[in-house]
Short mmCIF file of C-alpha atoms and ligand atoms in Angstrom, two decimals:
data_model
loop_
_atom_site.label_atom_id
_atom_site.label_comp_id
_atom_site.label_asym_id
_atom_site.label_seq_id
_atom_site.Cartn_x
_atom_site.Cartn_y
_atom_site.Cartn_z
CA MET A 1 -7.27 -32.50 2.51
CA PRO A 2 -11.07 -32.97 2.25
CA TYR A 3 -11.67 -29.53 0.75
CA PRO A 4 -9.70 -27.31 -1.59
CA VAL A 5 -7.78 -24.46 0.01
CA ILE A 6 -6.61 -21.65 -2.21
CA GLU A 7 -4.16 -19.12 -0.88
CA GLY A 8 -1.47 -16.83 -2.18
CA THR A 9 2.23 -17.44 -1.69
CA LEU A 10 4.83 -14.83 -0.85
CA GLU A 11 6.74 -14.87 -4.12
CA SER A 12 6.86 -11.81 -6.33
CA LYS A 13 9.14 -12.93 -9.17
CA GLY A 14 7.45 -12.07 -12.47
CA PHE A 15 4.83 -9.80 -10.88
CA LYS A 16 4.60 -6.05 -11.41
CA PHE A 17 3.85 -3.64 -8.59
CA ALA A 18 3.22 0.06 -8.28
CA ILE A 19 3.91 1.82 -5.00
CA VAL A 20 2.03 5.09 -4.48
CA VAL A 21 3.67 7.12 -1.76
CA SER A 22 2.65 10.43 -0.25
CA ARG A 23 5.15 13.29 0.16
CA PHE A 24 3.25 14.68 3.16
CA ASN A 25 5.08 13.55 6.31
CA ALA A 26 7.95 12.39 4.08
CA ILE A 27 10.14 11.55 7.09
CA ILE A 28 7.69 8.73 7.81
CA THR A 29 6.57 7.84 4.30
CA GLU A 30 10.13 7.42 2.96
CA ARG A 31 10.64 4.78 5.66
CA LEU A 32 7.43 3.07 4.62
CA LEU A 33 8.68 3.14 1.03
CA GLY A 34 11.99 1.58 2.11
CA GLY A 35 10.08 -1.20 3.88
CA ALA A 36 7.85 -1.84 0.87
CA LEU A 37 10.82 -2.01 -1.53
CA ASP A 38 12.62 -4.35 0.86
CA ALA A 39 9.62 -6.70 0.93
CA LEU A 40 9.30 -6.76 -2.85
CA ILE A 41 13.02 -7.35 -3.47
CA ARG A 42 13.22 -10.04 -0.77
CA THR A 43 10.28 -11.91 -2.26
CA GLY A 44 11.94 -11.93 -5.69
CA CYS A 45 10.52 -8.96 -7.55
CA ALA A 46 12.84 -7.47 -10.18
CA GLU A 47 13.59 -3.75 -9.78
CA LYS A 48 12.37 -3.12 -13.34
CA ASP A 49 8.97 -4.48 -12.29
CA ILE A 50 8.51 -1.88 -9.55
CA THR A 51 7.15 1.60 -10.27
CA VAL A 52 7.15 4.29 -7.58
CA VAL A 53 4.55 7.04 -7.95
CA ARG A 54 4.70 10.08 -5.68
CA VAL A 55 1.60 12.06 -4.71
CA PRO A 56 1.28 15.15 -2.48
CA GLY A 57 -0.78 13.59 0.33
CA SER A 58 -3.14 10.86 1.48
CA TRP A 59 -6.06 12.58 -0.23
CA GLU A 60 -4.43 12.01 -3.62
CA LEU A 61 -3.81 8.28 -3.12
CA PRO A 62 -7.14 7.05 -4.56
CA VAL A 63 -6.99 8.98 -7.84
CA ALA A 64 -3.46 7.76 -8.56
CA ALA A 65 -4.26 4.20 -7.46
CA LYS A 66 -7.35 4.17 -9.71
CA ALA A 67 -5.36 5.25 -12.77
CA LEU A 68 -2.74 2.59 -12.05
CA ALA A 69 -5.34 -0.14 -11.48
CA GLU A 70 -7.18 0.77 -14.69
CA ALA A 71 -3.92 0.81 -16.67
CA GLY A 72 -3.98 -2.98 -16.27
CA ARG A 73 -0.19 -3.23 -16.05
CA TYR A 74 0.17 -4.02 -12.35
CA ASP A 75 -0.55 -7.12 -10.30
CA GLY A 76 -0.78 -5.08 -7.13
CA ILE A 77 -0.73 -1.51 -5.90
CA ILE A 78 0.77 -0.54 -2.56
CA CYS A 79 -0.43 2.75 -1.08
CA LEU A 80 1.67 4.46 1.58
CA SER A 81 1.03 7.61 3.59
CA ALA A 82 0.92 8.97 7.12
CA LEU A 83 -1.92 10.91 8.70
CA ILE A 84 -1.00 12.35 12.07
CA LYS A 85 -3.96 13.56 14.06
CA GLY A 86 -2.11 16.13 16.15
CA ASP A 87 -1.23 18.18 13.05
CA THR A 88 -4.33 17.50 11.04
CA PRO A 89 -7.71 18.99 11.85
CA HIS A 90 -8.93 17.32 8.64
CA PHE A 91 -7.69 13.93 9.86
CA ASP A 92 -11.04 12.15 9.89
CA TYR A 93 -12.15 13.50 6.51
CA ILE A 94 -8.90 12.67 4.74
CA ALA A 95 -8.54 9.26 6.43
CA GLY A 96 -12.17 8.42 5.62
CA GLU A 97 -11.89 9.34 1.95
CA ALA A 98 -8.55 7.58 1.48
CA THR A 99 -9.90 4.43 3.12
CA LYS A 100 -13.16 4.35 1.18
CA GLY A 101 -11.49 5.31 -2.09
CA LEU A 102 -8.78 2.67 -1.92
CA GLY A 103 -11.22 -0.03 -0.83
CA SER A 104 -13.60 0.63 -3.67
CA ILE A 105 -10.81 0.75 -6.28
CA ALA A 106 -9.68 -2.73 -5.22
CA THR A 107 -13.18 -4.18 -5.33
CA GLN A 108 -14.19 -2.44 -8.57
CA THR A 109 -11.04 -3.24 -10.55
CA GLY A 110 -10.04 -6.59 -9.02
CA VAL A 111 -6.48 -5.31 -8.65
CA PRO A 112 -5.26 -5.77 -5.07
CA VAL A 113 -4.69 -2.41 -3.36
CA ALA A 114 -2.69 -2.73 -0.14
CA PHE A 115 -3.47 -0.17 2.53
CA GLY A 116 -0.29 1.20 4.05
CA VAL A 117 -1.85 4.36 5.44
CA LEU A 118 -0.75 5.15 8.98
CA THR A 119 -3.32 6.94 11.11
CA THR A 120 -1.76 7.93 14.41
CA ASN A 121 -2.20 10.45 17.19
CA THR A 122 1.47 11.41 17.35
CA VAL A 123 4.65 11.50 15.28
CA GLU A 124 6.20 9.01 17.72
CA GLN A 125 3.49 6.45 17.00
CA ALA A 126 4.04 6.94 13.26
CA VAL A 127 7.80 6.46 13.67
CA ASP A 128 7.14 3.26 15.64
CA ARG A 129 5.05 1.87 12.78
CA ALA A 130 7.52 2.93 10.11
CA GLY A 131 10.36 0.66 11.16
CA ALA A 132 11.03 1.46 14.81
CA LYS A 133 9.14 -0.39 17.59
CA SER A 134 6.16 -1.84 15.80
CA GLY A 135 7.65 -3.15 12.56
CA ASN A 136 7.33 -1.40 9.24
CA LYS A 137 3.78 -1.11 7.89
CA GLY A 138 5.16 -0.40 4.42
CA PHE A 139 6.86 -3.81 4.50
CA ASP A 140 3.63 -5.41 5.74
CA ALA A 141 1.51 -3.71 3.06
CA ALA A 142 3.88 -4.89 0.31
CA MET A 143 3.81 -8.47 1.64
CA THR A 144 0.02 -8.33 1.56
CA ALA A 145 0.11 -7.10 -2.04
CA VAL A 146 2.43 -9.99 -2.98
CA GLU A 147 0.15 -12.56 -1.34
CA MET A 148 -2.96 -11.06 -2.95
CA ALA A 149 -1.32 -10.84 -6.40
CA ASN A 150 -0.54 -14.56 -6.17
CA LEU A 151 -4.03 -15.33 -4.90
CA MET A 152 -5.74 -13.36 -7.67
CA ARG A 153 -3.66 -15.16 -10.31
CA LYS A 154 -4.80 -18.50 -8.87
CA LEU A 155 -8.45 -17.43 -8.61
CA LYS A 156 -8.48 -16.17 -12.20
CA ALA A 157 -6.90 -19.42 -13.44
CA LYS A 158 -9.71 -21.50 -11.87
N1 LIG B 206 -1.83 14.51 4.03
C1 LIG B 206 -1.29 13.45 4.64
O1 LIG B 206 -0.95 12.47 3.97
N2 LIG B 206 -1.14 13.42 6.00
C2 LIG B 206 -1.53 14.44 6.80
O2 LIG B 206 -1.35 14.36 8.03
C3 LIG B 206 -2.12 15.58 6.18
N3 LIG B 206 -2.53 16.63 6.93
C4 LIG B 206 -3.16 17.68 6.30
C5 LIG B 206 -3.69 18.75 7.06
C6 LIG B 206 -4.37 19.77 6.46
C7 LIG B 206 -4.93 20.86 7.31
C8 LIG B 206 -4.54 19.76 5.05
C9 LIG B 206 -5.31 20.88 4.37
C10 LIG B 206 -4.01 18.75 4.29
C11 LIG B 206 -3.31 17.70 4.90
N4 LIG B 206 -2.79 16.66 4.13
C12 LIG B 206 -2.24 15.57 4.76
C13 LIG B 206 -2.69 16.78 2.66
C14 LIG B 206 -3.86 16.15 1.92
O3 LIG B 206 -3.75 14.75 1.91
C15 LIG B 206 -3.84 16.68 0.46
O4 LIG B 206 -2.59 16.40 -0.12
C16 LIG B 206 -4.11 18.17 0.38
O5 LIG B 206 -5.28 18.51 1.08
C17 LIG B 206 -4.25 18.66 -1.09
O6 LIG B 206 -5.33 17.98 -1.75
#
């Protein structure tokens, strides 16, 4: 190869992850949590290396994620919640703050923060993205965290 290519692998053995999951819309978020745990276990993460943190809703994700990132104990943080527009007049405010907050925590701390926040118009769409028709976005977010944790380890070793 004429140029170096650095990318993360999908192995999580020896890495530590925190999963922050919202209780709001628990019917959906528990499925996202199941998907995220499945991804971590399948990629080799030990159960003792996974911490699950519950928060009331999407709004609370950034403050918990920030504390976890600053604790310095985790290689990646996976944030899971479901905002459903039909029920949520505050949808745009909450979604905007959660998105901005999680993005800036990742860039400021250097700890990968995977965004597993569903933003849908209906409950059906959320169900589809939590393991029914359109895969499980919790699984996908955890896989992203695994890849990024591996990538960050390589980048820091350079
Ligand atoms: N949190 C979610 O994660 N998903 C939602 O769909 C959602 N809808 C909400 C609708 C209203 C009107 C309010 C006031 C809060 C909602 N929350 C939702 C909760 C929010 O993220 C947060 O937990 C609370 O506002 C308390 O800070």
